[in-house]
Amino acid sequence: MKQSIILLALLCSLWSNAQNKTTAVADKLFARLEYVEAAQAYQKLVDNGKGNNYIYRQLAEAYYNVFNSAEAVKWFALAAKESQDAEFYWKYAQMLKANGKYEEANKQMAVFAQKAPNDQRAANFKSNPNYLSKLLDKQKAFNVKTIKINSEKTDFAGFLSNESQLYFVSSRNKTKRTDGWNEEPYLDIYRVTYTTDGNFGKVEEQTDLNTKWHDGPVTLSADGKTLFFSRDSHAEKKFEKDKKLNAKFGQVNLFRATKNGEKWENITALPFNSNTYSTSAPALSADGKTLYFSSDMPGSIGGTDIWRVSINGDTYGTPENLGPNVNTEGNEQFPFITADNLLYFASNGRTGLGGLDIFVANLAKNEPASNLGKPVNSEKDDFAFSFNASKNVGFISSNRTGNDDIYLIEPLCAVEAQIAVTNLKTGDPLPGAQVTILDEKQNPIQTQTADANGLVTYTVECNKAYGIQATQDGFENGVFAIAKSPNGKVTLAAPLAPIEVKITETEVILNEITFEYNKANITKEGAFELDKLVGVLKANPNMEILVKAHTDSRGTDKYNLELSDRRAKATVQYVISKGIASNRIAGKGFGESEPKIDCKENCTEEQYAINRRSEFLIVKK
């Protein structure tokens, strides 16, 4: 995220005093929050051979603040050659994650956790070291789609009213005034009609709400008559002067407006705004009685936290911090609250995929927030979740393609599929069975272990066919279909047949072990038969087997001998891969030297098939 960070950043300088005369110009630009020009000034010093650890860190911080993760990682790496404070390593880790370098990010997080063991971010990391695989395995809840209203500039924070008006924030205006933060125009509020077929009308600037400073984002009441929005305090001529820097530092404040016809009027500042902290990114509850927002006001746990305040007409209560189930020592921003008390928000203080991720917390149950996973979240900044329940559509914002853009999200229609794995002969449940769900192309999606009642539950998409593959030692594998269902719950019986193999005094007799033509790799059908042998060996722990592979008489003696030997060895390797000790099974190819039917070149196809076989001789019982 680039320009949208402006609305929520702490408008203060990390390094307000110049290191020395050499860096004075660059330091002043940095302190004025003009990070683009500051980075250029520090870079010139490096190019002129004046680089040092202080400058490297300043460059890293500048690029971190504008979310240029590739450049930030470069300079963090150089600055890390000298020991730094804990927050340095946390920021370094975030930039590494934004570049998909998770292993290296975890190394930096380990340093951060060592230096700040009492930090909640450190505790979350140490308690969940395998968070990435869990996030990537998480079943997706939404489809994410690109939309055509985005511009070449910054666009974010879409909010759809019940009147089908999508309000959003953008720097697409044509003003020549730019913000030194990232050299883009100041943000304005825009509006566009969202049609029932999923298209958009003409984008229009909301001139009755915009100033020459930053404006937005917004939230609306259910009846569409009241609007809350963020605005740069410079518009109210409220700021603090810094004569040394020749700068005026403002805050982001919250305002309320009411609708009169097609215009927004009666714009008033909320009473808990301040010149010393920001209040931003409002979200109104469905009943209009509670306003959620982001702020760094006193009492915040981290940089910016999620707060809420009660509303009674024109009267506001005392802002309340939502506490550690939501907030961390990092930044929590862009809240959105649903009618059933689910709070969605963006955070970079919790374990995620990179940058800001979108989380959800059930405030009614007082449970810690959980990550929404992909595709809502990415390695970059993902934020500003909103959802219109009556239209069953929502919006997120992300810089996953390099620019802040708005994306449309649609919830996946979900069906609960319960699979009961049982013994085909007895009907008894098979606890511990491995159940893999397959997509329409039979690709595995996820594997679960059946519970004590032989049950596994998956959440699948509506009107979409799935498959189930169930396996259990001592039973034949089973593949079953989950039929398409529009909603609700489906149940599926997955009975597995016990493996019944003919065992003589000298041999385990299986059906033909098939291979691809002229190849030695095991086929699906061959694996099915060999699993029976695995079951026999597991049931008889002292048994040892010799695999004899034979070919028919077509082809040269040498070729047939080599082919059969490869197939024998492939058979042995498959059985070993299923957990059988290598000293219990051996294999050897015999080519065409031991035919069952001595017909040579005059064999029928049936006779060729009989000679082309695998035998499983019992060496030891």
XYZ file of C-alpha atoms in Angstrom:
621
model
C 0.000 0.000 0.000
C 1.347 3.403 -0.944
C -0.708 6.574 -0.622
C -3.443 5.029 1.495
C -0.938 4.628 4.334
C -1.011 8.436 4.610
C -4.408 8.319 6.210
C -3.218 6.135 9.033
C 0.449 6.709 9.563
C 1.761 8.325 12.677
C 2.697 11.746 11.434
C 5.965 11.945 13.252
C 9.565 11.473 12.299
C 11.647 8.521 13.415
C 14.828 10.480 12.965
C 14.034 14.157 13.472
C 17.601 15.316 13.971
C 20.212 15.240 11.247
C 23.028 12.800 11.767
C 25.478 15.429 10.559
C 25.796 18.097 7.908
C 26.267 15.456 5.221
C 22.792 14.036 5.672
C 21.028 17.253 6.748
C 19.127 17.780 3.488
C 17.984 14.167 3.240
C 17.113 14.058 6.947
C 14.942 17.139 6.628
C 13.009 15.616 3.734
C 12.570 12.423 5.746
C 11.362 14.327 8.801
C 8.871 16.181 6.599
C 7.538 12.755 5.532
C 8.635 13.396 1.941
C 9.966 9.889 1.570
C 10.387 9.740 -2.192
C 12.676 12.769 -2.324
C 14.384 11.705 0.909
C 15.270 8.340 -0.633
C 16.660 10.089 -3.697
C 18.790 12.332 -1.503
C 20.165 9.427 0.553
C 20.831 7.495 -2.654
C 22.975 10.353 -3.974
C 25.081 10.169 -0.830
C 25.567 6.438 -1.375
C 26.440 7.003 -5.036
C 29.059 9.539 -3.953
C 30.735 7.037 -1.642
C 29.274 8.478 1.573
C 27.046 5.557 2.469
C 27.050 4.230 6.027
C 24.791 2.189 8.281
C 22.713 5.209 9.269
C 21.990 6.071 5.632
C 21.236 2.452 4.770
C 18.639 2.309 7.512
C 17.127 5.630 6.463
C 16.773 4.300 2.941
C 15.195 1.109 4.264
C 12.733 3.097 6.384
C 11.852 5.446 3.519
C 11.086 2.581 1.159
C 9.237 0.730 3.932
C 6.962 3.740 4.407
C 5.990 3.815 0.729
C 5.880 -0.011 0.544
C 8.573 -0.384 -2.055
C 9.437 -3.788 -0.652
C 12.134 -4.719 -3.179
C 14.200 -1.606 -2.440
C 13.440 -1.816 1.286
C 14.803 -5.372 1.518
C 18.005 -4.287 -0.238
C 18.731 -1.549 2.302
C 17.486 -3.472 5.347
C 19.987 -6.201 4.444
C 22.854 -3.698 4.406
C 21.758 -1.994 7.623
C 21.387 -5.398 9.334
C 25.145 -5.898 9.184
C 25.187 -3.877 12.386
C 22.949 -4.665 15.351
C 19.646 -2.769 15.335
C 16.664 -2.333 17.634
C 13.840 -4.892 17.693
C 11.432 -2.946 15.467
C 14.021 -2.875 12.687
C 13.940 -6.665 12.410
C 10.151 -6.766 12.443
C 9.954 -4.304 9.551
C 12.684 -6.197 7.712
C 10.649 -9.407 8.069
C 7.517 -7.729 6.700
C 9.347 -6.569 3.588
C 10.851 -10.025 3.062
C 7.396 -11.594 3.269
C 6.107 -9.046 0.768
C 8.723 -10.430 -1.620
C 7.754 -14.043 -0.920
C 10.983 -14.736 1.017
C 9.302 -16.469 3.935
C 12.238 -18.508 5.174
C 14.444 -15.435 5.476
C 11.545 -13.475 6.982
C 11.226 -16.092 9.709
C 14.924 -15.695 10.518
C 14.445 -11.955 11.035
C 11.293 -12.578 13.079
C 13.322 -14.894 15.306
C 15.759 -12.033 15.962
C 12.820 -9.706 16.638
C 11.304 -12.220 19.070
C 14.622 -12.540 20.884
C 14.950 -8.777 21.267
C 11.286 -8.188 22.173
C 10.083 -11.414 23.882
C 7.098 -9.725 25.541
C 5.749 -8.267 22.297
C 2.477 -9.910 21.189
C 3.795 -10.150 17.632
C 6.752 -12.154 18.938
C 4.477 -14.396 20.987
C 2.237 -15.052 17.971
C 5.257 -15.969 15.872
C 6.774 -18.324 18.454
C 3.455 -20.066 19.150
C 2.729 -20.702 15.479
C 5.997 -21.298 13.602
C 4.238 -23.247 10.813
C 1.709 -20.492 10.165
C 2.492 -20.236 6.448
C 1.530 -23.797 5.493
C -1.656 -23.470 7.549
C -2.591 -20.224 5.782
C -1.894 -21.652 2.348
C -3.981 -24.753 3.148
C -6.875 -22.661 4.409
C -10.033 -23.136 2.400
C -10.897 -19.956 0.535
C -14.042 -18.057 1.481
C -14.279 -15.566 -1.389
C -13.598 -15.243 -5.083
C -11.630 -12.102 -5.969
C -12.222 -10.280 -9.258
C -10.636 -7.264 -10.927
C -12.908 -4.348 -11.854
C -12.655 -1.608 -14.465
C -13.059 1.491 -12.313
C -9.407 1.530 -11.209
C -7.077 4.178 -12.593
C -3.317 4.436 -13.033
C -3.222 6.227 -9.683
C -4.117 5.059 -6.197
C -7.665 3.678 -5.763
C -8.877 2.001 -2.577
C -11.523 1.607 0.159
C -14.653 0.793 -1.851
C -17.905 0.968 0.141
C -21.219 -0.030 -1.491
C -24.317 1.685 -0.136
C -27.775 0.118 -0.118
C -28.630 2.532 -2.943
C -26.008 0.775 -5.138
C -23.565 3.674 -4.945
C -19.944 2.617 -4.601
C -17.902 5.254 -2.768
C -14.129 5.001 -2.937
C -10.935 7.019 -2.550
C -8.564 7.905 -5.377
C -5.681 10.213 -6.311
C -6.802 10.340 -9.966
C -7.618 14.058 -9.795
C -5.802 16.430 -12.157
C -4.432 18.827 -9.539
C -0.769 19.782 -9.774
C -0.467 19.599 -5.995
C 1.210 16.398 -4.863
C 1.958 14.888 -1.496
C 5.649 14.599 -0.747
C 4.972 11.200 0.825
C 4.856 9.525 -2.587
C 4.553 12.346 -5.118
C 0.939 11.546 -6.013
C -2.001 13.998 -5.940
C -3.974 14.310 -2.732
C -6.801 11.821 -2.209
C -10.421 12.589 -3.076
C -13.736 10.782 -2.634
C -15.435 9.395 -5.746
C -18.724 7.646 -6.442
C -19.948 5.241 -9.116
C -23.209 3.327 -9.608
C -22.981 -0.449 -9.253
C -25.516 -2.192 -11.485
C -27.345 -5.452 -10.846
C -25.411 -7.213 -13.610
C -22.130 -6.478 -11.840
C -21.072 -3.543 -14.016
C -20.344 0.064 -13.113
C -21.554 3.406 -14.384
C -19.590 6.616 -14.805
C -17.165 7.569 -12.029
C -17.958 10.973 -10.528
C -15.983 13.092 -8.086
C -17.796 13.815 -4.830
C -17.124 17.571 -4.942
C -19.341 18.373 -1.955
C -17.036 16.319 0.280
C -13.615 16.982 -1.228
C -11.032 19.620 -0.297
C -7.547 20.301 -1.616
C -6.233 17.983 1.104
C -6.749 14.247 1.691
C -10.398 13.141 1.911
C -11.810 9.665 2.552
C -12.523 6.847 3.040
C -16.232 6.814 3.943
C -18.968 4.736 5.552
C -22.738 5.222 5.240
C -25.750 4.529 7.415
C -28.166 1.819 6.296
C -30.696 4.419 5.095
C -28.004 6.264 3.127
C -28.707 9.608 4.834
C -25.649 9.858 7.106
C -22.035 9.599 6.046
C -18.854 9.475 8.127
C -15.509 10.099 6.482
C -11.840 10.872 7.102
C -10.198 14.161 6.220
C -6.797 15.759 6.626
C -6.932 18.263 9.507
C -5.168 20.830 7.299
C -8.577 21.411 5.710
C -9.754 22.741 9.075
C -6.514 24.716 9.449
C -5.570 22.484 12.356
C -1.929 21.474 12.453
C 1.260 21.875 14.407
C 4.056 24.005 13.011
C 7.672 22.936 13.024
C 9.719 26.037 12.316
C 12.971 24.126 12.100
C 11.600 21.903 9.333
C 9.442 24.652 7.872
C 6.538 22.190 7.963
C 2.972 21.972 9.201
C 2.096 18.542 10.588
C -1.574 17.684 10.616
C -3.591 14.658 11.641
C -6.371 12.664 10.027
C -9.740 13.412 11.584
C -13.280 12.038 11.364
C -16.280 14.014 10.097
C -19.991 13.504 9.696
C -22.242 14.706 6.872
C -25.972 14.420 6.208
C -27.726 14.124 2.863
C -29.963 16.817 1.451
C -31.320 15.726 -1.911
C -28.249 14.649 -3.860
C -25.758 16.681 -1.838
C -23.891 16.090 1.376
C -24.211 18.986 3.824
C -23.788 19.870 7.510
C -20.211 18.575 7.653
C -19.148 18.493 11.299
C -16.014 17.248 13.041
C -16.436 14.491 15.609
C -15.794 15.614 19.191
C -12.960 13.170 19.926
C -10.716 14.411 17.091
C -7.356 15.813 18.176
C -4.344 17.745 16.959
C -2.070 15.172 18.594
C -3.428 11.902 17.184
C -5.350 10.649 14.168
C -8.840 9.157 13.859
C -9.554 7.547 10.525
C -11.218 4.871 8.337
C -14.731 4.884 9.888
C -17.115 1.906 9.835
C -20.708 2.230 11.045
C -22.657 -0.637 12.597
C -25.855 -1.765 10.864
C -28.061 -0.138 13.527
C -26.075 3.119 13.359
C -25.365 3.071 17.093
C -21.626 2.275 17.038
C -18.798 3.767 14.992
C -15.573 1.770 14.550
C -12.404 3.540 13.454
C -8.611 3.412 13.454
C -6.546 5.626 15.723
C -3.216 6.085 17.456
C -4.849 7.912 20.381
C -3.518 7.396 23.914
C -4.316 3.895 25.115
C -3.408 2.293 21.806
C -1.479 -0.972 22.009
C 0.515 -0.387 18.836
C 0.959 2.139 16.060
C -2.712 2.350 15.124
C -5.487 0.342 16.789
C -9.164 -0.352 16.120
C -11.461 1.611 18.408
C -15.224 2.033 18.730
C -17.524 4.690 20.114
C -21.260 4.696 20.836
C -23.546 7.103 18.979
C -26.830 8.480 20.293
C -28.092 11.113 17.896
C -25.505 13.888 18.016
C -23.962 12.553 21.219
C -20.877 10.337 21.266
C -19.594 8.144 24.077
C -16.006 7.576 25.173
C -13.877 5.751 22.561
C -13.087 2.154 23.569
C -10.026 0.176 22.467
C -10.998 -3.306 21.180
C -8.130 -4.942 23.035
C -5.614 -7.699 22.244
C -8.023 -10.048 20.436
C -7.922 -7.434 17.664
C -5.046 -5.053 18.265
C -1.301 -5.699 18.402
C 1.896 -3.707 18.691
C 1.737 -3.316 14.907
C -0.895 -1.420 12.925
C -4.583 -2.382 12.820
C -6.562 -0.373 10.299
C -9.657 -0.169 8.061
C -12.355 -1.804 10.236
C -15.658 -3.080 8.845
C -18.440 -4.468 11.032
C -21.245 -6.799 9.904
C -24.778 -7.050 11.275
C -23.849 -10.281 13.086
C -20.870 -8.649 14.839
C -18.030 -9.918 12.666
C -15.231 -7.358 12.569
C -13.026 -7.363 9.482
C -9.849 -5.305 9.599
C -6.325 -5.051 8.193
C -3.245 -5.755 10.299
C 0.483 -6.097 9.854
C 0.981 -7.166 13.466
C -0.381 -10.682 13.113
C 1.052 -13.677 11.291
C 0.171 -13.301 7.649
C 1.277 -13.652 4.062
C 3.001 -10.258 3.881
C 2.344 -6.555 4.431
C -1.167 -5.865 5.647
C -3.485 -8.881 5.701
C -7.235 -8.900 6.262
C -8.451 -10.616 9.434
C -11.849 -11.319 10.962
C -12.806 -11.422 14.637
C -16.142 -12.560 16.059
C -16.792 -9.872 18.649
C -19.861 -11.694 19.960
C -17.727 -14.700 20.935
C -14.751 -12.620 22.087
C -12.389 -14.795 20.030
C -8.960 -13.833 18.649
C -8.908 -12.719 15.031
C -8.139 -15.156 12.216
C -6.497 -14.584 8.835
C -8.789 -14.833 5.782
C -6.032 -16.526 3.752
C -5.770 -16.522 -0.021
C -7.025 -15.221 -2.411
C -8.269 -12.306 -0.273
C -4.751 -11.899 1.112
C -1.485 -11.879 -0.811
C 2.219 -11.233 -0.216
C 1.543 -7.489 -0.547
C -0.780 -5.099 1.319
C -4.437 -6.186 1.443
C -6.874 -3.982 3.297
C -10.204 -2.070 3.366
C -12.621 -5.030 3.413
C -16.297 -4.087 3.071
C -19.394 -6.129 2.291
C -22.995 -5.392 1.360
C -25.058 -8.328 2.606
C -28.240 -7.425 0.709
C -26.358 -7.463 -2.606
C -24.054 -10.336 -1.576
C -20.969 -8.535 -2.851
C -17.999 -6.819 -1.247
C -14.724 -5.076 -1.982
C -11.133 -5.216 -0.845
C -8.112 -3.124 -1.747
C -4.639 -4.395 -2.532
C -1.326 -3.402 -4.100
C -0.663 -6.994 -5.219
C 0.019 -5.798 -8.770
C 2.169 -2.850 -7.696
C -0.546 -0.207 -7.363
C -3.372 0.295 -4.890
C -6.488 -1.019 -6.647
C -10.020 -2.048 -5.677
C -11.135 -5.657 -6.148
C -14.623 -7.099 -6.052
C -15.181 -10.115 -3.796
C -17.971 -12.682 -3.922
C -18.543 -15.156 -1.082
C -18.291 -18.774 -2.048
C -21.532 -20.630 -1.648
C -20.613 -23.400 0.786
C -21.918 -26.927 1.281
C -20.929 -29.086 4.235
C -19.983 -32.544 2.978
C -19.735 -35.272 5.625
C -18.020 -38.516 4.630
C -18.542 -41.711 6.627
C -15.830 -44.325 6.023
C -16.966 -47.853 6.915
C -16.135 -51.540 6.495
C -18.147 -52.728 3.490
C -18.753 -56.172 5.008
C -19.596 -55.278 8.606
C -20.711 -51.644 8.365
C -18.368 -50.716 11.226
C -16.724 -47.258 11.074
C -13.062 -47.062 10.106
C -11.368 -44.526 12.401
C -7.990 -43.303 11.195
C -8.850 -43.731 7.504
C -7.172 -41.170 5.239
C -9.711 -39.194 3.218
C -8.567 -36.944 0.374
C -10.908 -34.535 -1.372
C -10.375 -34.239 -5.128
C -11.327 -31.442 -7.521
C -13.223 -31.939 -10.776
C -10.007 -33.021 -12.502
C -9.239 -35.536 -9.741
C -6.398 -33.420 -8.353
C -5.993 -33.758 -4.558
C -6.972 -30.663 -2.555
C -6.628 -31.690 1.084
C -6.324 -34.842 3.201
C -7.924 -35.426 6.596
C -7.943 -38.334 9.042
C -11.309 -39.848 9.945
C -12.337 -39.437 13.587
C -13.337 -42.191 16.023
C -16.644 -42.560 14.194
C -14.996 -42.796 10.782
C -16.231 -39.300 9.886
C -14.577 -36.483 7.959
C -16.192 -33.139 7.099
C -15.255 -30.843 4.228
C -16.683 -27.500 3.197
C -17.106 -27.468 -0.578
C -18.437 -24.963 -3.100
C -22.078 -25.083 -4.150
C -22.987 -26.602 -7.508
C -19.544 -28.063 -7.983
C -18.626 -31.743 -8.257
C -15.881 -33.213 -6.084
C -14.365 -36.623 -5.545
C -13.271 -38.450 -2.413
C -10.477 -40.997 -2.139
C -10.488 -43.068 1.055
C -7.711 -45.417 2.190
C -7.160 -47.628 5.203
C -4.644 -50.386 5.910
C -6.140 -53.782 5.194
C -8.810 -52.374 2.893
C -9.047 -51.700 -0.803
C -8.845 -48.015 -1.738
C -12.149 -46.400 -2.641
C -12.991 -43.420 -4.855
C -16.432 -41.823 -4.474
C -18.204 -38.850 -6.018
C -19.728 -35.890 -4.167
C -22.627 -34.775 -6.332
C -23.263 -31.108 -7.045
C -25.443 -29.474 -4.412
C -26.935 -25.947 -4.354
C -26.698 -25.494 -0.578
C -26.987 -27.058 2.845
C -25.395 -30.348 3.802
C -24.634 -33.573 1.943
C -23.645 -36.931 3.378
C -21.607 -39.541 1.569
C -21.051 -43.173 2.456
C -17.543 -44.443 1.692
C -17.553 -48.200 2.333
C -14.165 -49.886 1.863
C -13.879 -53.565 1.022
C -11.500 -55.604 3.201
C -8.540 -56.846 1.231
C -9.054 -60.518 0.499
C -6.011 -62.095 -1.084
C -5.458 -65.728 -1.907
C -2.391 -66.951 0.002
C -0.992 -70.421 -0.679
C 1.890 -72.167 1.032
C 4.319 -70.656 -1.480
C 2.722 -67.555 -2.997
C 0.582 -64.459 -2.553
C -1.686 -64.384 -5.594
C -2.725 -60.989 -6.979
C -4.398 -59.888 -10.158
C -2.199 -58.685 -13.004
C 0.168 -55.837 -12.059
C -0.132 -53.540 -15.050
C 2.520 -51.236 -16.418
C 2.525 -48.706 -19.230
C 3.698 -50.092 -22.540
C 7.478 -50.539 -22.585
C 7.737 -48.741 -19.235
C 8.409 -49.714 -15.635
C 6.389 -47.125 -13.713
C 3.486 -48.406 -11.626
C 0.015 -47.614 -12.979
C -3.005 -46.682 -10.893
C -4.436 -50.166 -11.434
C -1.123 -51.769 -10.494
C -0.923 -49.730 -7.318
C -4.410 -50.902 -6.372
C -3.255 -54.562 -6.506
C 0.066 -53.905 -4.771
C -1.766 -52.255 -1.876
C -3.268 -55.678 -1.247
C 0.251 -57.105 -0.912
C 1.136 -54.285 1.488
C -1.890 -55.241 3.587
C -0.798 -58.885 3.676
C 2.740 -57.945 4.756
C 1.454 -55.666 7.509
C -0.832 -58.414 8.747
C 2.051 -60.907 8.684
C 5.072 -59.052 10.126
C 7.497 -61.967 9.640
C 6.626 -62.641 6.019
C 9.247 -61.991 3.302
C 8.496 -61.848 -0.403
C 10.416 -62.306 -3.662
C 8.888 -60.508 -6.627
C 9.466 -62.314 -9.938
C 8.622 -60.218 -13.007
C 8.091 -61.892 -16.384
C 7.490 -60.702 -19.936
C 6.020 -62.398 -22.974
C 8.291 -63.620 -25.768
C 7.929 -60.609 -28.034
C 11.132 -58.541 -28.221
C 14.737 -59.590 -27.724
C 15.860 -61.681 -24.780
C 18.125 -58.887 -23.528
C 15.439 -56.194 -23.763
C 12.824 -58.375 -22.012
C 15.230 -59.267 -19.222
C 16.106 -55.611 -18.571
C 12.467 -54.493 -18.767
C 11.276 -57.172 -16.356
C 14.071 -56.356 -13.921
C 13.135 -52.663 -13.928
C 9.521 -53.593 -13.312
C 10.450 -55.912 -10.449
C 12.503 -53.184 -8.820
C 9.730 -50.608 -9.333
C 7.312 -53.028 -7.660
C 9.658 -53.441 -4.696
C 10.132 -49.679 -4.351
C 6.377 -49.098 -4.345
C 5.852 -51.614 -1.522
C 8.742 -50.136 0.496
C 7.246 -46.641 0.016
C 4.133 -47.882 1.819
C 6.073 -48.581 4.996
C 7.347 -52.121 4.454
C 10.971 -52.691 5.534
C 13.354 -53.126 2.617
C 14.705 -56.425 4.030
C 11.269 -58.026 3.695
C 10.900 -57.738 -0.077
C 13.236 -58.247 -3.038
C 12.660 -58.375 -6.776
C 14.202 -59.848 -9.869
C 13.327 -59.848 -13.553
C 13.255 -63.121 -15.516
C 12.293 -61.768 -18.918
C 10.772 -64.458 -21.113
C 12.837 -67.283 -19.585
C 10.036 -68.850 -17.477
C 6.822 -68.792 -19.511
C 3.711 -70.349 -18.049
C 2.673 -71.419 -21.510
C 5.516 -72.468 -23.807
C 4.073 -71.163 -27.036
C 6.888 -68.821 -28.180
C 6.057 -66.994 -31.458
C 2.768 -68.828 -31.926
C 1.125 -67.521 -28.759
C -2.365 -66.074 -28.823
C -2.960 -62.655 -27.202
C -4.482 -64.462 -24.222
C -1.388 -66.638 -23.866
C 0.918 -63.604 -24.141
C -1.061 -61.975 -21.312
C -0.703 -65.074 -19.098
C 3.064 -65.145 -19.616
C 3.368 -61.366 -18.972
C 2.980 -61.530 -15.198
C 4.348 -60.783 -11.734
C 4.653 -63.480 -9.092
C 4.952 -62.928 -5.346
C 6.729 -65.897 -3.803
C 6.746 -66.373 -0.050
C 10.374 -66.717 1.054
C 9.567 -66.716 4.757
C 6.322 -66.844 6.679
